[in-house]
Tab-separated table of C-alpha atoms and ligand atoms in Angstrom:
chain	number	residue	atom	x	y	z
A	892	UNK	CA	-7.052	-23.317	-14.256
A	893	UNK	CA	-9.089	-21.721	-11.622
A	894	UNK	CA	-7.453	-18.834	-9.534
A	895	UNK	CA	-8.451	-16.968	-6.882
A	896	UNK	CA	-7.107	-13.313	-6.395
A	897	UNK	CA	-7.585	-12.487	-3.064
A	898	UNK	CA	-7.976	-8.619	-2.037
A	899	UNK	CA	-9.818	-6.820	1.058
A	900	UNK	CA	-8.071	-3.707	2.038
A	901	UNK	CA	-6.765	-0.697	-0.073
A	902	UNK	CA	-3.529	-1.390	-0.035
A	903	UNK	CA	-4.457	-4.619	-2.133
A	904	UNK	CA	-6.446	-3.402	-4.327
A	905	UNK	CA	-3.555	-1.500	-6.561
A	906	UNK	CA	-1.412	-5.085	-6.371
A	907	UNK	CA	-4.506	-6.778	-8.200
A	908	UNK	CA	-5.349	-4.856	-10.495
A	909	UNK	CA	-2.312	-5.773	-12.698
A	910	UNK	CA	-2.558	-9.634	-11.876
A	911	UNK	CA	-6.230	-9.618	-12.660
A	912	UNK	CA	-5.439	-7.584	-16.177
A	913	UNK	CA	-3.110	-9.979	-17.295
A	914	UNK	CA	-4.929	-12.785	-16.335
A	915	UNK	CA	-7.720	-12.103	-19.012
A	916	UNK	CA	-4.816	-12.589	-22.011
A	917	UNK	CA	-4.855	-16.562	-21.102
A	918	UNK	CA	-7.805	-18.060	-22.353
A	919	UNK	CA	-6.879	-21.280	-20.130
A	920	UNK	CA	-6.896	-19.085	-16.997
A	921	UNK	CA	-9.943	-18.083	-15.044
A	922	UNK	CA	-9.109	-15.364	-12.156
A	923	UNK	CA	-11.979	-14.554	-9.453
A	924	UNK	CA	-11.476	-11.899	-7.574
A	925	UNK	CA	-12.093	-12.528	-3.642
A	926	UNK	CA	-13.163	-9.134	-2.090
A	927	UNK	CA	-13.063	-9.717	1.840
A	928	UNK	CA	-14.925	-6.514	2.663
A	929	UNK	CA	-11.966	-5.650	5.470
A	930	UNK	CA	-12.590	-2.429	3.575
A	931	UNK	CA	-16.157	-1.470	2.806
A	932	UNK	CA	-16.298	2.488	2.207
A	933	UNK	CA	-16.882	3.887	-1.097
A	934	UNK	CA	-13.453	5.708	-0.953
A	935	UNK	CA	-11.716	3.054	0.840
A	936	UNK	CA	-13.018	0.377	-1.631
A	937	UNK	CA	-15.196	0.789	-4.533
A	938	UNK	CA	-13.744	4.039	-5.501
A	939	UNK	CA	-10.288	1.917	-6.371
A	940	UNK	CA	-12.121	-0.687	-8.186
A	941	UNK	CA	-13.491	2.471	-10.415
A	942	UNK	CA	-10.072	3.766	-10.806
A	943	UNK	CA	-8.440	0.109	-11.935
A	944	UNK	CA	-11.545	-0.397	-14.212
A	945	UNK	CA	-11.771	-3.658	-11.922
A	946	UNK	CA	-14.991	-5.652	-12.020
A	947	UNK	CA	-17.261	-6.294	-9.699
A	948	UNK	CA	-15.632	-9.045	-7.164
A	949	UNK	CA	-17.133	-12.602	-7.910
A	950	UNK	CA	-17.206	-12.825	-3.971
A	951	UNK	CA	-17.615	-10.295	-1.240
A	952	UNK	CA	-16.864	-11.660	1.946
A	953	UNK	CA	-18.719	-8.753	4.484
A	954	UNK	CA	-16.061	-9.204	7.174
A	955	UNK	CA	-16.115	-5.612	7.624
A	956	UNK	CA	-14.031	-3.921	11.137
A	957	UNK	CA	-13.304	-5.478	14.162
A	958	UNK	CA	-10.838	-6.612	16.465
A	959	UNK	CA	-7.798	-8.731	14.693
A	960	UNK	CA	-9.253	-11.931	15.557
A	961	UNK	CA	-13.126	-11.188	14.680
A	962	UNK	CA	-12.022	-10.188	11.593
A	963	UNK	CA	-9.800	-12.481	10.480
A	964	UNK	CA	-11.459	-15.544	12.162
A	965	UNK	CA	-14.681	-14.386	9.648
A	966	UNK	CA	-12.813	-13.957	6.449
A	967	UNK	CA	-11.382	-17.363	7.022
A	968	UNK	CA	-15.071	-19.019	7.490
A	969	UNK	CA	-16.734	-17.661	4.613
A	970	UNK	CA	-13.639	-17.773	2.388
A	971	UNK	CA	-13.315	-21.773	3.586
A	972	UNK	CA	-16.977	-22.266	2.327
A	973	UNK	CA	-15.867	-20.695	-1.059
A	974	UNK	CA	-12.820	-22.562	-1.196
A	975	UNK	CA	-14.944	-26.015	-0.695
A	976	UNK	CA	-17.646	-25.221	-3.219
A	977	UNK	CA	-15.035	-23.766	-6.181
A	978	UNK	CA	-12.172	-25.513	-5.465
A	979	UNK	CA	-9.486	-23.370	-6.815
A	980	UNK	CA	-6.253	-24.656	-8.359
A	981	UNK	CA	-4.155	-22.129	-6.684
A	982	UNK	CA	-4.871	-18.970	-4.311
A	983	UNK	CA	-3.223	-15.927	-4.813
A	984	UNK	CA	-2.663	-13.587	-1.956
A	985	UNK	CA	-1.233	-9.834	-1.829
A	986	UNK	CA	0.993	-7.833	0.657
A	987	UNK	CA	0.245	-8.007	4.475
A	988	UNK	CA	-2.995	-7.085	5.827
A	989	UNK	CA	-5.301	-9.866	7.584
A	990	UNK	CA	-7.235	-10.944	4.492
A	991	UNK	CA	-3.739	-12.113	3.109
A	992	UNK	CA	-3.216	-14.132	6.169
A	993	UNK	CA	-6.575	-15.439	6.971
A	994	UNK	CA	-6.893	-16.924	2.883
A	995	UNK	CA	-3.565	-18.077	3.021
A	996	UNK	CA	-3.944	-20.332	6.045
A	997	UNK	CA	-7.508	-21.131	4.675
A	998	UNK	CA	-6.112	-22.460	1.517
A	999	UNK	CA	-3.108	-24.314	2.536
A	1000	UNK	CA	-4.793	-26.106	5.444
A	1001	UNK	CA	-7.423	-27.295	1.744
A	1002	UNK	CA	-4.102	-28.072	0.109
A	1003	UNK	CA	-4.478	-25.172	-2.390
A	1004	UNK	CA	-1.313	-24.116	-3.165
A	1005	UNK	CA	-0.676	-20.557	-2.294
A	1006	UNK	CA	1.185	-18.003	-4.349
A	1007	UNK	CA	2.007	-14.871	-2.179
A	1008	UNK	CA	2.686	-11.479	-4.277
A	1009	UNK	CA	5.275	-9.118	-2.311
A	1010	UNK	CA	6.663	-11.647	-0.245
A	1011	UNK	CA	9.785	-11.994	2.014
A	1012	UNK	CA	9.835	-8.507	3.221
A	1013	UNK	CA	10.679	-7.683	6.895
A	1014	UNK	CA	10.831	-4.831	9.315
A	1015	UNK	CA	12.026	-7.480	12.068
A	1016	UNK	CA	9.529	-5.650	14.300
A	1017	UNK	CA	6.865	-8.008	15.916
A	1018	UNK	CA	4.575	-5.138	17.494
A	1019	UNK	CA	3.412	-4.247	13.511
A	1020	UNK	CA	0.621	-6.253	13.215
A	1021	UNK	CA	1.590	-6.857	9.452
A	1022	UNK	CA	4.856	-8.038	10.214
A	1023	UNK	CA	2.995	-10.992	11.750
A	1024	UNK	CA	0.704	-11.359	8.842
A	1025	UNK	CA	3.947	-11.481	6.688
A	1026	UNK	CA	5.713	-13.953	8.122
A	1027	UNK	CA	2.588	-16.440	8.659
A	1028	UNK	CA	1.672	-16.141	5.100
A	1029	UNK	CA	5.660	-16.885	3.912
A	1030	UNK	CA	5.973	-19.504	6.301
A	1031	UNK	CA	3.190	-21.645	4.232
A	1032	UNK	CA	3.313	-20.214	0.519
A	1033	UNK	CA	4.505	-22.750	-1.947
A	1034	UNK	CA	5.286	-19.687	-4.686
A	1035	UNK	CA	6.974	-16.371	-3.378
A	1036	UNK	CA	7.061	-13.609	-5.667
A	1037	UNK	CA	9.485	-10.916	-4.570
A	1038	UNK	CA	9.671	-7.570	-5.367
A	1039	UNK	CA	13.203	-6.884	-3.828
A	1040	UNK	CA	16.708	-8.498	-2.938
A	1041	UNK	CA	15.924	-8.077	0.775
A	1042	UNK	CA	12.629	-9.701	0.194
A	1043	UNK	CA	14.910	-13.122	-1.453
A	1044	UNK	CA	17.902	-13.014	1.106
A	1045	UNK	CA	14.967	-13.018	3.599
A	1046	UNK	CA	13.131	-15.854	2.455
A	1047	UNK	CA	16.282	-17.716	1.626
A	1048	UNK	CA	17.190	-17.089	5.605
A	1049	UNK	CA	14.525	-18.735	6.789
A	1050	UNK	CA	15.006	-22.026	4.701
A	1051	UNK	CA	12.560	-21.197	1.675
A	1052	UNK	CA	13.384	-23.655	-1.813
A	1053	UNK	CA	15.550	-21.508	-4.087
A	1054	UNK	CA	12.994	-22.506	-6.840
A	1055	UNK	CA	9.895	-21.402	-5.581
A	1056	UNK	CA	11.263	-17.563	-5.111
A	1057	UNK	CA	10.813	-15.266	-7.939
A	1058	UNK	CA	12.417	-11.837	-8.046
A	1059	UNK	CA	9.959	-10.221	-10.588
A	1060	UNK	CA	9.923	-6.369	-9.837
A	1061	UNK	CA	6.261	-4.865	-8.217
A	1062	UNK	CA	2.787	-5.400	-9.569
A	1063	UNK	CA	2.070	-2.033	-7.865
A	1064	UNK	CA	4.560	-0.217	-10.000
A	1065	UNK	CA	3.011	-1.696	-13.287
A	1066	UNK	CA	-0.279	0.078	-11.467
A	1067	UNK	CA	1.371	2.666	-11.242
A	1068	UNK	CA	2.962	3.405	-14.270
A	1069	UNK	CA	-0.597	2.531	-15.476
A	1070	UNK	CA	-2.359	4.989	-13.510
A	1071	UNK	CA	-0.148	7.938	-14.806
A	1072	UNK	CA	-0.118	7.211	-18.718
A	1073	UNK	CA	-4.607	7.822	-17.660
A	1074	UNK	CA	-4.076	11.081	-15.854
A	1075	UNK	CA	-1.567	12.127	-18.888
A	1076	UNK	CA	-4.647	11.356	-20.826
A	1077	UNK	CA	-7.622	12.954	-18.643
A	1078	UNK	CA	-8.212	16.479	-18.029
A	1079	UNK	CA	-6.940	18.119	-15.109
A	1080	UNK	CA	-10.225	19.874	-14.294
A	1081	UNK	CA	-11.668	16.620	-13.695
A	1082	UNK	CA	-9.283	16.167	-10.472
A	1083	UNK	CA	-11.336	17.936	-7.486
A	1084	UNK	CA	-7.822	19.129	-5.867
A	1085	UNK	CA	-7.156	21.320	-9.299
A	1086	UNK	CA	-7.446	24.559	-8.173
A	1087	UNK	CA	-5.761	23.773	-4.617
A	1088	UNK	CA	-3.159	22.467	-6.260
A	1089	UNK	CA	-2.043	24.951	-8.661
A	1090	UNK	CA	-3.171	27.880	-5.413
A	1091	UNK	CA	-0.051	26.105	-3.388
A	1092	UNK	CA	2.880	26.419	-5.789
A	1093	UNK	CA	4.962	24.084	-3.650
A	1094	UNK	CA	3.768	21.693	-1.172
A	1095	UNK	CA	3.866	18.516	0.792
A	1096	UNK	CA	1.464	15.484	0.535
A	1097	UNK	CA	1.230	13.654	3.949
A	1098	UNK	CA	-1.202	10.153	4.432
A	1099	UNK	CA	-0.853	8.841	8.711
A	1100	UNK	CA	-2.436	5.575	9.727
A	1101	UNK	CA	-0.134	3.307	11.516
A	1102	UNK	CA	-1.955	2.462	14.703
A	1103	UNK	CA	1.368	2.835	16.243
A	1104	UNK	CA	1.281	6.659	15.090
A	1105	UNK	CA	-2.482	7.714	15.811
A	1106	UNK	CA	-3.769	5.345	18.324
A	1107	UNK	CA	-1.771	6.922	21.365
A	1108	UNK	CA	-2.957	10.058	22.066
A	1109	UNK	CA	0.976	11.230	23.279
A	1110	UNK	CA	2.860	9.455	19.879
A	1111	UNK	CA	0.279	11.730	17.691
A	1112	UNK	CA	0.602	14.856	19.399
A	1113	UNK	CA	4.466	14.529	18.887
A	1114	UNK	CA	4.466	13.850	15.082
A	1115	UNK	CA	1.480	16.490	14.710
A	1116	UNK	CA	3.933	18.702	16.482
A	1117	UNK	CA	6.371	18.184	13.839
A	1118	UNK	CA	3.963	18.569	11.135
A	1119	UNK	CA	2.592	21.875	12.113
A	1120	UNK	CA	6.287	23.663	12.120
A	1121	UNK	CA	6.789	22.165	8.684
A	1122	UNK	CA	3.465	23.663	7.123
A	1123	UNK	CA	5.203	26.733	7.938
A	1124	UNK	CA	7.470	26.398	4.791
A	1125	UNK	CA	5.203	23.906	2.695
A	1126	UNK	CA	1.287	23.831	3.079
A	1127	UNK	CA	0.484	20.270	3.463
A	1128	UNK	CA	-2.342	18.138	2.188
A	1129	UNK	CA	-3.714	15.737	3.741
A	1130	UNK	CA	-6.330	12.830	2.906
A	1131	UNK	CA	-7.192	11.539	6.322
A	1132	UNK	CA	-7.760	7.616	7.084
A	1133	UNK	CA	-10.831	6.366	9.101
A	1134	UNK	CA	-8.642	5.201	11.815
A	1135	UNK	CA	-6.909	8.784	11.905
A	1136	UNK	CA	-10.113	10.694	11.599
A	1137	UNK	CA	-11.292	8.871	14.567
A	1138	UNK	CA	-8.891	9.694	16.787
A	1139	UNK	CA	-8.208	13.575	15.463
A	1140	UNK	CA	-12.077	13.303	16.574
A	1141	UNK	CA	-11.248	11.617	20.237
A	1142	UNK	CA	-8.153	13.609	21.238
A	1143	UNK	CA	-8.584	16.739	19.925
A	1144	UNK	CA	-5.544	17.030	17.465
A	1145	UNK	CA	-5.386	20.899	16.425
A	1146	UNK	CA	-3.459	20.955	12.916
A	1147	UNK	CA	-2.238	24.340	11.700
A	1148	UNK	CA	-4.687	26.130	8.844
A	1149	UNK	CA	-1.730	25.511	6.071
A	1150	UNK	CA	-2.499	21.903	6.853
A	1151	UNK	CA	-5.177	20.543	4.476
A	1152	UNK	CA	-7.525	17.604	5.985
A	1153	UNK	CA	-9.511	15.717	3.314
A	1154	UNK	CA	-11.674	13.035	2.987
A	1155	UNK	CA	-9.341	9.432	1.551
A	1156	UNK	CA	-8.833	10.136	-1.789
A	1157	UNK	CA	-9.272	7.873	-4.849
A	1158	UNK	CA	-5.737	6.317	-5.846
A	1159	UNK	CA	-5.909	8.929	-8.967
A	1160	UNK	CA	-6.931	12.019	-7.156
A	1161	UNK	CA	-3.908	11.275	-4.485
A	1162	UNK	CA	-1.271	10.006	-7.451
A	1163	UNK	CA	-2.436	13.691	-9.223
A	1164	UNK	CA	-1.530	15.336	-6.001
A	1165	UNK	CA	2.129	13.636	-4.723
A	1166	UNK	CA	3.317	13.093	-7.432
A	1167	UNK	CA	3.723	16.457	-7.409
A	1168	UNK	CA	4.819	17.033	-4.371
A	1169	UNK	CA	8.040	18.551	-3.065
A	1170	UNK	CA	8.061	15.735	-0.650
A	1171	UNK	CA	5.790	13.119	0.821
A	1172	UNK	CA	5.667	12.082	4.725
A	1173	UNK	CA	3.700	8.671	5.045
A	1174	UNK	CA	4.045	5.694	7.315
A	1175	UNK	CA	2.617	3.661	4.051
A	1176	UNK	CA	4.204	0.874	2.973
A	1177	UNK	CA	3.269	1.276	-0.099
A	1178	UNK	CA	3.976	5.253	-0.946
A	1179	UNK	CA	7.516	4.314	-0.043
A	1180	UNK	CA	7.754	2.280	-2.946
A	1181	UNK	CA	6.169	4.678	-5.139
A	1182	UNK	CA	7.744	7.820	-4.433
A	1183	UNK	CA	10.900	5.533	-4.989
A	1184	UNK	CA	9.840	4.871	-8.312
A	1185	UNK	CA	8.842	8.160	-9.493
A	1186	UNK	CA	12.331	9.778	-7.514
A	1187	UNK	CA	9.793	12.042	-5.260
A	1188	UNK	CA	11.707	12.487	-1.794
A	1189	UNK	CA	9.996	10.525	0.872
A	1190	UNK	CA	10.251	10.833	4.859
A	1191	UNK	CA	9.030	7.638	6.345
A	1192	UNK	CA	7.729	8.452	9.787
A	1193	UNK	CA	8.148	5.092	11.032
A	1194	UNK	CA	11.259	3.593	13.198
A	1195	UNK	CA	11.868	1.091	10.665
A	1196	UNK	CA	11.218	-0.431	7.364
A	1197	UNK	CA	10.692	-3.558	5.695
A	1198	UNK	CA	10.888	-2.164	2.219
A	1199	UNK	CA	15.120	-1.297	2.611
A	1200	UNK	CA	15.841	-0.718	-0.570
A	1201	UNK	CA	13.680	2.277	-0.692
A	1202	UNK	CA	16.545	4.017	1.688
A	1203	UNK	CA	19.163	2.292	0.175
A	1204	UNK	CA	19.175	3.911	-3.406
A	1205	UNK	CA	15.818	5.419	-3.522
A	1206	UNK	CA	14.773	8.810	-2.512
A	1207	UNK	CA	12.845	7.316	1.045
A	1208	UNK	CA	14.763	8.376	4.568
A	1209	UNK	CA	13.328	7.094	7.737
A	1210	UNK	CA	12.194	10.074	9.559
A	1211	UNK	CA	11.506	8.536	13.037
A	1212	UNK	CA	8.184	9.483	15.142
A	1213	UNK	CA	9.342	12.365	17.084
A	1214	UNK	CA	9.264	15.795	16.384
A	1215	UNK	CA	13.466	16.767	16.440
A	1216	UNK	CA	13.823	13.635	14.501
A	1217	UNK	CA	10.951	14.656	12.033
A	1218	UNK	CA	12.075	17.970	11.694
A	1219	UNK	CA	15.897	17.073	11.437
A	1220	UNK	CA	14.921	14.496	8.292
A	1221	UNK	CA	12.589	17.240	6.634
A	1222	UNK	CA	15.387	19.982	6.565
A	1223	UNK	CA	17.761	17.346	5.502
A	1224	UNK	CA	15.700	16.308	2.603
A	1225	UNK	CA	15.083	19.643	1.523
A	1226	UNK	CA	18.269	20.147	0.936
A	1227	UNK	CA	18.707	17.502	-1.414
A	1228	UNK	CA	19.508	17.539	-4.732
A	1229	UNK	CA	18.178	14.491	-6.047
A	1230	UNK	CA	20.967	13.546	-8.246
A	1231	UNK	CA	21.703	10.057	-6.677
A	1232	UNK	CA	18.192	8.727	-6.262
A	1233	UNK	CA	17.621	5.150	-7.925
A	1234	UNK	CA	14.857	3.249	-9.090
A	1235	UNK	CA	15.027	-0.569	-7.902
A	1236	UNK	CA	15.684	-2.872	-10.645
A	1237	UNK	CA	12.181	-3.973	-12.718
A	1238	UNK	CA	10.388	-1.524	-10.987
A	1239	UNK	CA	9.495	-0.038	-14.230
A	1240	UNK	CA	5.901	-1.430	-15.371
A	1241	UNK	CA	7.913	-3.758	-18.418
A	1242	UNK	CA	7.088	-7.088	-18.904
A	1243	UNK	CA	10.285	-9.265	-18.923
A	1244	UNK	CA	12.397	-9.024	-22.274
A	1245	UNK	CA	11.262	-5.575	-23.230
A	1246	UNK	CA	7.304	-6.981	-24.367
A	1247	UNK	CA	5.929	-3.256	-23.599
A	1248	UNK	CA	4.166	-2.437	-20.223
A	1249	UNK	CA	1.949	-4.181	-18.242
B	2113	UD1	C1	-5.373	-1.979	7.379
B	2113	UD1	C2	-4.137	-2.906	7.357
B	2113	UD1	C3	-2.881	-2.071	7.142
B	2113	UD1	C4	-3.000	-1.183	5.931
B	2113	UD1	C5	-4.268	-0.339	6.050
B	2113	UD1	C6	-4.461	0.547	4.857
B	2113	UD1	C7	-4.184	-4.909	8.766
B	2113	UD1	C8	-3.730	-5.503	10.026
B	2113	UD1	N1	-3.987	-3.593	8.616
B	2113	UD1	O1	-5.236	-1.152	8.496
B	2113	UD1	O2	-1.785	-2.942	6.970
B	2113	UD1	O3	-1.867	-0.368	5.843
B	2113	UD1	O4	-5.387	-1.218	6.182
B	2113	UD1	O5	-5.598	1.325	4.972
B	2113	UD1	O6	-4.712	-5.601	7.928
B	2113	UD1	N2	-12.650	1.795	8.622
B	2113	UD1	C9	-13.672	2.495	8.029
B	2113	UD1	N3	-13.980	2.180	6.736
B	2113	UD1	C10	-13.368	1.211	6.043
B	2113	UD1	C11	-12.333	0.490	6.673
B	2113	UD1	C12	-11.985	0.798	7.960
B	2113	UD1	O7	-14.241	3.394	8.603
B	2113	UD1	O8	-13.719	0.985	4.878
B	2113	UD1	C13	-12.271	2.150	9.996
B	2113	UD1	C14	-12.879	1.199	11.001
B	2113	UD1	O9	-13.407	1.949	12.007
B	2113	UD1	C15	-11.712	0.402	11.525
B	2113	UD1	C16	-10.520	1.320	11.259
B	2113	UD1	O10	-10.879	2.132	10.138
B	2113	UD1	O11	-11.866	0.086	12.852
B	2113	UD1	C17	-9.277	0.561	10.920
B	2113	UD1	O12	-9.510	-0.359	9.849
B	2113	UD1	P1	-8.743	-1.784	9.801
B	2113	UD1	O13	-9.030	-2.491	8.530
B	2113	UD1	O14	-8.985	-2.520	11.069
B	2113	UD1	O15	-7.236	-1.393	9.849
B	2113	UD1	P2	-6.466	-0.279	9.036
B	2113	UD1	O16	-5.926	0.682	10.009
B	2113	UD1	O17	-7.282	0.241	7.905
């Protein structure tokens, strides 16, 4: 069987790496990786593949920035010539970005079946660009694997076959389980942040790139606003996104000296520093789901979420984008104690029936 593992921006990378691993214990299984190239700098890219002990991609698509359509419309050309020459048996596609949509459609409209990792989930909010890219790529998948209850009521809502959804926990919390038993086993010199880290005592890890955050100059002020009082009582650090950096650059965002801009860090650098921290602010998708799993208190400074059951039981709060609502969530959560966080069921790196981890 011939599969292609589709990847292209870093948020996929970390949801592959698992698949792909596994994938080498069945001899009758052979798994390409598909690199789109949506992502392209060494830390946004290579430096993950390092990290996950990945291999080299068997393609790399160079569809590099752009506007939605440029890039998407060139993933789905070069990926169709792939497609047509290998012929996979079935396409697998991860979490949200374009290069999930674009190989999805690609495949299906070849009559490749199409197996979608971390579908069903929904923030309801049409203006999110992935929210778009979610519900395209459900809305042709033959196999959905789910990593939460939302994730199957959703699916089931919109008419999905009960026997093509599979609630099977989250290939990026085998990752990260994964990730930790190697920094348990490196030495912490090797991590460039050592020395800042142990300096601050107590501190805050922040990561910003939601276009809806950064992009207007007036929505970024009012969160930086926020931020600024807060490094007050926790220094903050801060690995900066291209898109961010950009626009710190444009509009002329002051941050306070306490705050701590950075180059993006590979995933192990950032997983040595917030996992650490005494809270994280993000408007990731992703770090909500793993400061849920490792109980670290999370504001989410977003409006809404499609990943509920981080709020539900874990230790995520939506913090809103504006400064009182920012500042009102971060005194909240610093005054909790932590006792009734919960992990989300298989969200614990196990394979099913107890066979070790992942
Ligand atoms: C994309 C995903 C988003 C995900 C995020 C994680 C979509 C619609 N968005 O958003 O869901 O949370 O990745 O990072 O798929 N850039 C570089 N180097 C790179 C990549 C990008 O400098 O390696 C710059 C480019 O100038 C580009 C900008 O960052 O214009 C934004 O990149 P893009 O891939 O368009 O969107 P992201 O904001 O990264």
């Amino acid at each position: 069987m011939l599969v292609h593992l589709v990847a292209g921006a870093r948020p996929n990378f970390m949801k592959i790496a698992p698949i792909y691993r596994i994938a080498q214990q069945y001899p009758n299984v052979t798994c390409r990786i598909i690199h789109t190239g949506q992502h392209y700098d060494y830390e946004m890219s290579q430096a993950f593949f390092d990290d996950f002990g990945l291999p080299e991609p068997d393609h790399f698509l160079h569809s590099g920035s752009g506007s939605h359509a440029k890039q998407t419309a060139k993933i789905m050309i070069a990926f169709e010539a792939i497609c047509e020459t290998e012929k996979p048996d079935v396409v697998i596609v991860v979490g949200d970005v374009n290069s999930t949509l674009a190989c999805s459609v690609v495949a299906k409209k070849m009559l490749i079946p199409v197996a979608h990792v971390e579908a069903g989930l929904r923030s309801f909010d049409l203006t999110m660009p992935e929210e778009i890219n979610r519900m395209v790529t459900d809305a042709i998948s033959d196999y959905f694997f789910v990593t939460e209850d939302s994730g199957v009521k959703n699916l089931k809502n919109e008419g999905k076959p009960h026997d093509r959804i599979f609630l099977v926990g989250h290939v990026m919390i085998d990752n990260l389980f994964h990730q930790i038993e190697q920094i348990k086993r490196s030495n912490a010199s090797l991590f460039a942040s050592q020395q800042l880290k142990k300096r601050m005592g107590a501190y805050a890890f922040m990561t910003l790139h939601r276009p809806s955050n950064v992009d207007k100059k007036e929505n970024f002020e009012k969160i930086v606003h926020a931020i600024n009082i807060i490094s007050t009582d926790l220094e903050i650090v801060f690995p900066v996104h291209p898109r961010t950096r950009k626009m710190i650059d444009r509009y002329g965002i002051q941050f306070s000296d306490r705050v701590h801009l950075m180059e993006p860090l590979p995933f192990r650098e950032s997983l040595f520093l917030w996992k650490d921290a005494r809270v994280v602010l993000t408007d990731s998708g992703g770090l909500q789901e793993e400061t849920t799993a490792l109980k670290i208190p999370c504001l989410t400074l977003r409006q809404n979420t499609e990943r509920p059951i981080t709020i539900e039981i874990g230790s995520n709060k939506l913090a809103g984008t504006s400064s009182h609502s920012i500042l009102e969530a971060f005194q909240r959560v610093m005054g909790d104690t932590g006792d009734d966080y919960q992990v989300p069921s298989m969200w614990d790196a196990r394979r099913p029936n107890g066979y070790g981890r992942c």
